[in-house]
CSV table of C-alpha atoms and ligand atoms in Angstrom, one decimal:
chain,number,residue,atom,x,y,z
A,1276,MET,CA,25.3,14.5,12.6
A,1277,GLU,CA,26.2,12.6,16.4
A,1278,GLU,CA,25.8,9.0,17.0
A,1279,TYR,CA,23.1,8.8,19.9
A,1280,LEU,CA,22.8,4.9,21.1
A,1281,LEU,CA,18.6,3.5,21.0
A,1282,THR,CA,19.5,1.4,24.7
A,1283,PRO,CA,17.4,-1.9,25.3
A,1284,ASN,CA,14.5,-0.1,27.1
A,1285,GLU,CA,14.2,2.9,24.1
A,1286,PHE,CA,14.1,0.1,22.4
A,1287,ASP,CA,11.1,-2.0,23.3
A,1288,LEU,CA,9.4,2.1,24.4
A,1289,PHE,CA,9.6,2.7,20.6
A,1290,ARG,CA,8.6,-0.9,19.8
A,1291,LYS,CA,5.4,-1.1,21.5
A,1292,LEU,CA,4.9,2.2,20.2
A,1293,ILE,CA,4.7,1.5,16.4
A,1294,TYR,CA,3.1,-1.7,17.4
A,1295,LYS,CA,0.1,0.3,18.3
A,1296,LYS,CA,0.3,3.0,16.2
A,1297,VAL,CA,1.2,1.8,13.2
A,1298,GLY,CA,1.0,-2.3,13.4
A,1299,ILE,CA,4.4,-3.1,12.4
A,1300,SER,CA,6.0,-5.7,14.4
A,1301,LEU,CA,9.4,-4.8,14.9
A,1302,ALA,CA,11.2,-8.1,16.1
A,1303,ASP,CA,14.8,-8.4,19.0
A,1304,GLY,CA,16.8,-7.4,16.0
A,1305,LYS,CA,15.6,-4.5,14.4
A,1306,ARG,CA,17.0,-2.1,17.3
A,1307,ASN,CA,20.3,-1.1,14.9
A,1308,LEU,CA,17.3,-0.3,12.2
A,1309,VAL,CA,14.8,2.1,14.4
A,1310,GLN,CA,17.7,4.2,16.3
A,1311,SER,CA,18.9,5.2,12.5
A,1312,ARG,CA,15.6,5.8,11.2
A,1313,LEU,CA,14.8,7.6,14.2
A,1314,ARG,CA,18.5,9.8,14.5
A,1315,LYS,CA,16.6,13.0,11.7
A,1316,ARG,CA,13.8,13.2,14.1
A,1317,LEU,CA,16.4,13.6,17.5
A,1318,ALA,CA,18.2,16.1,15.4
A,1319,HIS,CA,16.0,17.8,13.9
A,1320,HIS,CA,15.1,18.5,17.5
A,1321,GLN,CA,18.2,18.9,19.0
A,1322,LEU,CA,17.6,15.9,21.7
A,1323,SER,CA,20.9,14.5,23.4
A,1324,SER,CA,19.0,10.6,23.3
A,1325,TYR,CA,16.1,8.6,22.2
A,1326,GLN,CA,14.6,9.1,26.1
A,1327,ALA,CA,14.3,12.3,24.8
A,1328,TYR,CA,12.4,11.6,22.0
A,1329,TYR,CA,10.3,9.5,23.3
A,1330,ASP,CA,8.8,12.0,26.4
A,1331,LEU,CA,8.7,14.4,23.6
A,1332,LEU,CA,6.5,12.4,21.3
A,1333,ILE,CA,4.2,10.8,23.3
A,1334,ASN,CA,3.1,14.4,25.4
A,1335,THR,CA,2.7,15.9,21.5
A,1336,PRO,CA,-0.4,15.8,20.6
A,1337,GLU,CA,-1.9,12.8,17.8
A,1338,THR,CA,-2.7,15.9,15.9
A,1339,ASP,CA,0.8,17.1,16.1
A,1340,CYS,CA,2.4,17.5,12.3
A,1341,GLU,CA,5.5,15.1,14.3
A,1342,TRP,CA,3.3,12.2,14.6
A,1343,THR,CA,3.1,12.1,10.8
A,1344,ASP,CA,7.2,12.3,11.3
A,1345,PHE,CA,7.6,9.7,13.2
A,1346,ILE,CA,5.1,7.0,10.9
A,1347,ASN,CA,6.9,8.0,8.3
A,1348,CYS,CA,10.2,7.8,9.7
A,1349,VAL,CA,9.7,3.9,10.5
A,1350,THR,CA,7.8,2.7,7.8
A,1351,THR,CA,9.2,0.5,5.2
A,1352,ASN,CA,8.4,1.3,1.2
A,1353,LYS,CA,10.4,-0.2,-0.6
A,1354,THR,CA,8.1,-0.9,-3.9
A,1355,ASP,CA,8.7,-1.1,-8.2
A,1356,PHE,CA,6.9,-1.2,-11.2
A,1357,TYR,CA,6.0,-4.2,-12.4
A,1358,ARG,CA,7.1,-6.0,-8.7
A,1359,GLU,CA,6.3,-9.5,-9.2
A,1360,ALA,CA,4.5,-9.0,-12.8
A,1361,HIS,CA,2.9,-12.7,-13.1
A,1362,HIS,CA,0.1,-9.9,-10.5
A,1363,PHE,CA,-0.2,-8.1,-13.3
A,1364,LYS,CA,-0.1,-10.5,-16.1
A,1365,PHE,CA,-3.5,-12.3,-14.5
A,1366,VAL,CA,-5.0,-9.3,-14.9
A,1367,ALA,CA,-5.1,-8.9,-18.1
A,1368,GLU,CA,-5.1,-12.4,-18.7
A,1369,GLN,CA,-8.0,-13.9,-16.5
A,1370,PHE,CA,-9.1,-11.0,-14.6
A,1371,ILE,CA,-10.4,-8.9,-17.3
A,1372,PRO,CA,-12.0,-11.3,-19.8
A,1373,GLU,CA,-13.9,-12.4,-16.5
A,1374,VAL,CA,-15.6,-9.2,-15.7
A,1375,THR,CA,-16.0,-8.4,-20.0
A,1376,ALA,CA,-18.3,-11.2,-20.0
A,1377,ARG,CA,-19.7,-10.3,-17.3
A,1378,ALA,CA,-20.2,-6.7,-18.3
A,1379,LYS,CA,-22.5,-8.0,-20.8
A,1380,THR,CA,-25.6,-8.8,-19.1
A,1381,ALA,CA,-24.8,-5.2,-17.4
A,1382,MET,CA,-26.9,-2.5,-17.4
A,1383,GLY,CA,-24.1,1.4,-18.0
A,1384,SER,CA,-20.8,1.0,-18.4
A,1385,PRO,CA,-19.1,-1.4,-16.6
A,1386,ARG,CA,-17.6,-0.9,-13.1
A,1387,ILE,CA,-14.2,-2.0,-12.1
A,1388,ARG,CA,-12.8,-1.2,-8.3
A,1389,VAL,CA,-9.4,-1.8,-6.5
A,1390,TRP,CA,-7.8,-1.0,-3.5
A,1391,HIS,CA,-4.3,-0.6,-3.1
A,1392,ALA,CA,-3.1,-0.6,0.8
A,1393,GLY,CA,-0.3,-0.1,1.5
A,1394,CYS,CA,0.6,1.4,-2.2
A,1395,SER,CA,3.6,3.0,-0.9
A,1396,SER,CA,5.3,5.8,-3.8
A,1397,GLY,CA,2.5,4.3,-6.5
A,1398,GLU,CA,4.4,2.2,-8.6
A,1399,GLU,CA,2.2,-0.9,-7.9
A,1400,PRO,CA,-1.1,1.4,-8.9
A,1401,TYR,CA,0.6,3.0,-12.3
A,1402,THR,CA,1.4,-0.3,-12.7
A,1403,LEU,CA,-2.8,-1.6,-12.7
A,1404,ALA,CA,-3.5,1.7,-13.9
A,1405,ILE,CA,-1.1,0.8,-17.4
A,1406,THR,CA,-2.5,-2.3,-17.2
A,1407,LEU,CA,-6.2,-2.3,-17.5
A,1408,GLN,CA,-5.5,0.8,-20.3
A,1409,GLU,CA,-4.2,-1.8,-22.3
A,1410,ALA,CA,-6.4,-4.7,-21.3
A,1411,LEU,CA,-9.3,-2.6,-21.7
A,1412,GLN,CA,-8.8,-1.5,-25.2
A,1413,GLY,CA,-11.4,-2.4,-27.7
A,1414,ARG,CA,-13.6,-3.5,-24.9
A,1415,GLY,CA,-15.9,-0.4,-24.8
A,1416,THR,CA,-16.3,2.4,-21.8
A,1417,TRP,CA,-15.4,1.5,-18.4
A,1418,ASP,CA,-16.2,2.8,-15.3
A,1419,VAL,CA,-12.4,2.2,-13.2
A,1420,LYS,CA,-11.3,3.7,-10.3
A,1421,GLN,CA,-8.4,2.7,-8.6
A,1422,LEU,CA,-8.2,4.3,-4.7
A,1423,ALA,CA,-4.2,4.3,-3.7
A,1424,SER,CA,-3.9,4.6,0.7
A,1425,ASP,CA,-1.0,4.3,2.4
A,1426,ILE,CA,-0.1,5.6,6.0
A,1427,ASP,CA,2.9,7.2,5.5
A,1428,THR,CA,2.2,10.9,4.0
A,1429,GLN,CA,5.6,11.2,2.2
A,1430,VAL,CA,4.9,8.9,0.2
A,1431,LEU,CA,1.7,9.4,-0.8
A,1432,ALA,CA,2.3,12.4,-2.2
A,1433,HIS,CA,5.1,11.6,-4.6
A,1434,ALA,CA,2.3,8.5,-5.6
A,1435,GLU,CA,0.6,11.8,-6.3
A,1436,ALA,CA,2.9,13.8,-8.5
A,1437,GLY,CA,3.5,10.8,-10.3
A,1438,VAL,CA,7.0,12.3,-10.7
A,1439,TYR,CA,9.9,9.4,-11.0
A,1440,ASP,CA,13.5,9.8,-11.5
A,1441,LEU,CA,14.3,7.4,-14.7
A,1442,ASP,CA,16.0,4.9,-13.3
A,1443,ARG,CA,13.1,3.8,-11.8
A,1444,VAL,CA,10.4,3.9,-14.3
A,1445,ALA,CA,13.3,1.5,-16.4
A,1446,PRO,CA,11.2,-2.0,-15.8
A,1447,ILE,CA,7.9,-0.2,-17.9
A,1448,PRO,CA,8.4,-1.6,-21.7
A,1449,GLN,CA,9.0,1.5,-23.6
A,1450,PRO,CA,6.1,1.8,-26.3
A,1451,LEU,CA,4.3,2.2,-22.3
A,1452,LEU,CA,7.0,4.2,-21.1
A,1453,SER,CA,5.7,6.4,-24.2
A,1454,LYS,CA,2.3,6.2,-24.1
A,1455,TYR,CA,1.8,6.4,-20.7
A,1456,PHE,CA,4.5,9.2,-19.1
A,1457,LEU,CA,5.6,12.8,-20.4
A,1458,ARG,CA,9.5,13.1,-20.7
A,1459,GLY,CA,10.9,16.2,-18.5
A,1460,THR,CA,12.7,18.5,-19.3
A,1461,GLY,CA,14.4,21.4,-18.1
A,1462,PRO,CA,14.7,21.6,-13.9
A,1463,ASN,CA,12.3,18.6,-14.4
A,1464,SER,CA,15.3,16.5,-17.1
A,1465,GLY,CA,16.2,13.4,-16.1
A,1466,ARG,CA,12.7,12.6,-15.0
A,1467,VAL,CA,9.6,11.4,-16.1
A,1468,ARG,CA,5.0,12.5,-15.1
A,1469,ALA,CA,2.1,10.1,-15.6
A,1470,LYS,CA,-0.4,11.5,-18.1
A,1471,SER,CA,-3.7,12.4,-16.8
A,1472,ILE,CA,-5.6,9.1,-18.4
A,1473,LEU,CA,-3.1,7.2,-15.6
A,1474,ARG,CA,-3.4,10.0,-12.5
A,1475,ASP,CA,-7.3,10.5,-13.0
A,1476,GLN,CA,-8.0,6.6,-12.1
A,1477,ILE,CA,-6.5,6.5,-9.3
A,1478,ALA,CA,-7.5,9.1,-5.6
A,1479,PHE,CA,-4.4,8.7,-3.5
A,1480,ARG,CA,-5.5,8.8,0.2
A,1481,GLN,CA,-4.5,8.8,3.7
A,1482,ILE,CA,-5.6,5.5,5.8
A,1483,ASN,CA,-4.0,3.5,8.9
A,1484,LEU,CA,-5.4,0.4,7.7
A,1485,LEU,CA,-5.3,-0.3,11.4
A,1486,ASN,CA,-8.7,2.6,12.0
A,1487,SER,CA,-11.6,1.3,11.8
A,1488,PRO,CA,-14.0,1.6,10.4
A,1489,TRP,CA,-11.8,2.4,7.5
A,1490,PRO,CA,-13.4,6.3,5.2
A,1491,PHE,CA,-15.7,4.5,2.6
A,1492,SER,CA,-19.3,3.8,2.4
A,1493,ALA,CA,-20.5,0.4,4.4
A,1494,LYS,CA,-21.2,-0.8,0.4
A,1495,THR,CA,-18.1,-0.7,-0.6
A,1496,GLN,CA,-17.2,-3.6,-3.2
A,1497,PHE,CA,-14.0,-3.4,-4.3
A,1498,ASP,CA,-13.1,-6.2,-7.3
A,1499,ILE,CA,-9.5,-6.2,-6.7
A,1500,ILE,CA,-7.7,-5.6,-3.1
A,1501,PHE,CA,-4.2,-5.4,-3.3
A,1502,CYS,CA,-2.0,-5.8,-0.2
A,1503,ARG,CA,1.0,-6.4,-1.4
A,1504,ASN,CA,4.6,-6.8,1.1
A,1505,VAL,CA,2.1,-4.8,4.2
A,1506,VAL,CA,1.3,-7.5,6.7
A,1507,ILE,CA,4.4,-9.3,6.7
A,1508,TYR,CA,5.3,-6.4,8.8
A,1509,PHE,CA,2.3,-7.2,11.4
A,1510,ASP,CA,1.8,-9.9,13.5
A,1511,LYS,CA,-0.4,-12.8,13.5
A,1512,PRO,CA,-3.8,-11.6,15.0
A,1513,THR,CA,-3.5,-8.4,13.2
A,1514,GLN,CA,-3.0,-9.8,10.1
A,1515,LEU,CA,-6.2,-12.1,11.0
A,1516,ARG,CA,-8.2,-8.8,12.0
A,1517,LEU,CA,-7.1,-7.1,8.4
A,1518,VAL,CA,-8.0,-9.9,6.4
A,1519,ASP,CA,-11.2,-10.6,7.8
A,1520,ARG,CA,-12.1,-7.1,7.3
A,1521,PHE,CA,-11.1,-7.5,3.7
A,1522,THR,CA,-13.9,-10.4,3.1
A,1523,GLN,CA,-16.4,-7.4,4.1
A,1524,VAL,CA,-15.2,-5.7,1.2
A,1525,LEU,CA,-14.6,-6.8,-1.8
A,1526,ARG,CA,-16.6,-8.6,-4.2
A,1527,PRO,CA,-17.6,-12.2,-4.0
A,1528,GLY,CA,-15.9,-13.4,-6.6
A,1529,GLY,CA,-13.3,-10.8,-6.0
A,1530,TYR,CA,-9.1,-11.5,-5.8
A,1531,LEU,CA,-6.6,-10.2,-3.4
A,1532,PHE,CA,-3.2,-10.4,-4.0
A,1533,LEU,CA,-0.4,-10.4,-1.5
A,1534,GLY,CA,3.3,-10.0,-1.8
A,1535,HIS,CA,5.4,-12.7,-2.7
A,1536,SER,CA,6.9,-13.8,1.1
A,1537,GLU,CA,2.9,-13.7,2.5
A,1538,SER,CA,0.2,-16.6,2.4
A,1539,LEU,CA,-3.5,-16.8,4.0
A,1540,LEU,CA,-1.4,-20.2,6.2
A,1541,GLY,CA,-3.7,-20.0,9.8
A,1542,ILE,CA,-4.9,-16.7,8.9
A,1543,SER,CA,-8.4,-17.1,6.8
A,1544,ASP,CA,-9.6,-20.1,5.1
A,1545,ALA,CA,-12.5,-17.7,3.3
A,1546,PHE,CA,-10.3,-17.7,0.1
A,1547,GLU,CA,-9.9,-19.7,-2.6
A,1548,SER,CA,-5.6,-20.0,-3.5
A,1549,LEU,CA,-5.5,-20.1,-7.0
A,1550,GLY,CA,-1.3,-20.0,-6.4
A,1551,ARG,CA,1.5,-17.5,-6.3
A,1552,THR,CA,-0.8,-15.6,-4.2
A,1553,ILE,CA,-3.3,-14.4,-6.2
A,1554,PHE,CA,-7.1,-15.4,-3.4
A,1555,ARG,CA,-9.5,-15.6,-4.6
A,1556,LEU,CA,-13.2,-14.7,-2.7
A,1557,PRO,CA,-15.6,-17.1,-3.4
A,1558,GLU,CA,-19.1,-16.4,-4.8
A,1559,GLY,CA,-21.5,-17.6,-1.4
A,1560,VAL,CA,-18.8,-15.8,1.0
A,1561,ALA,CA,-21.8,-12.9,0.7
A,1562,MET,CA,-24.4,-14.7,2.5
A,1563,LYS,CA,-22.3,-14.6,5.8
A,1564,PHE,CA,-22.1,-11.0,5.4
A,1565,ALA,CA,-25.7,-10.1,4.8
A,1566,ALA,CA,-27.8,-10.5,7.7
B,1177,LIG,C1,7.0,-2.3,1.5
B,1177,LIG,S1,5.8,-0.8,1.0
B,1177,LIG,C2,4.8,-2.0,-0.3
B,1177,LIG,C3,4.5,-1.3,-1.4
B,1177,LIG,C4,3.3,-2.2,-2.8
B,1177,LIG,N1,2.0,-2.4,-2.0
B,1177,LIG,C5,4.5,-2.9,-2.8
B,1177,LIG,O1,4.0,-4.2,-3.2
B,1177,LIG,O2,5.4,-2.4,-3.4
B,1177,LIG,C6,4.0,-1.1,2.8
B,1177,LIG,C7,4.2,-0.2,2.3
B,1177,LIG,O3,3.1,-0.4,3.7
B,1177,LIG,C8,2.4,0.9,4.3
B,1177,LIG,N2,1.9,0.8,5.6
B,1177,LIG,C9,2.7,0.3,6.8
B,1177,LIG,N3,1.7,0.1,7.6
B,1177,LIG,C10,1.0,0.5,7.4
B,1177,LIG,C11,-0.9,1.0,8.0
B,1177,LIG,N4,-1.2,0.1,9.1
B,1177,LIG,N5,-1.6,1.5,7.3
B,1177,LIG,C12,-1.3,1.6,6.1
B,1177,LIG,N6,-0.3,1.1,5.6
B,1177,LIG,C13,0.9,0.8,6.4
B,1177,LIG,C14,3.8,1.4,4.2
B,1177,LIG,O4,3.8,3.4,4.8
B,1177,LIG,C15,4.7,1.5,2.9
B,1177,LIG,O5,4.6,2.2,2.1
């Protein structure tokens, strides 16, 4: 593939475009990264400059799949099963006993609603699905649903298929791997697929977190929002708006999990910090939005 250089001016054009469409705020030092991420779009269209690709893009209707390909190129999708494992331990050891105690007074099957805002290729929602399955065993019938969303359609398709190479599933303890995944054979040997007991718990959807309104009912109340290693790519005003919108779809007493290098310092004081990037929306907060 021919190597073309992304000039500082071209970088600036793309940087503004990426910020506007995805919210990702790119520092000056990210010129090489953008150059290498977009190289394949130039090759695909047989273009010989980044300016030519920029012109092509901004003259393309927003509904065209070129925009999807562009966005899929610029996102960073690093993820793992059991990434930041203490979050899953917290769900099993603190959240589940708490909701189980509350469920004793509830009518019908008690519900758990979770949103993974920025789920990448699905390792995070599948890890939580295993955690919930295991923790709810022997605790009666539960109505558990997870919404897993991302802006990137390529990783979402991977997540929805639930198929992973064996090296990707290495963090899953062997007994849980055998219990919740099927081993591929023939052309699929060396891979596993999540069983339907996990897949049926999760709905995958493309959602751009910047878009408003989000495509779910105004009455939606999640018990848990995972938004881990996503806001790190956003600037402060974008983080502020996003976290404020999370408070409106999180049940009072619900939990927000952020990534290891993210915090709510200077972003929101609506949450109580429980340490290790676990935040709780106090019960009283509902009143703020009740009018
Ligand atoms: C580094 S991954 C984190 C995956 C997972 N939450 C974890 O911690 O392992 C960040 C994800 O956020 C997604 N993302 C970035 N900007 C987004 C936006 N504006 N709306 C929705 N998703 C976005 C990316 O596509 C990427 O898959």
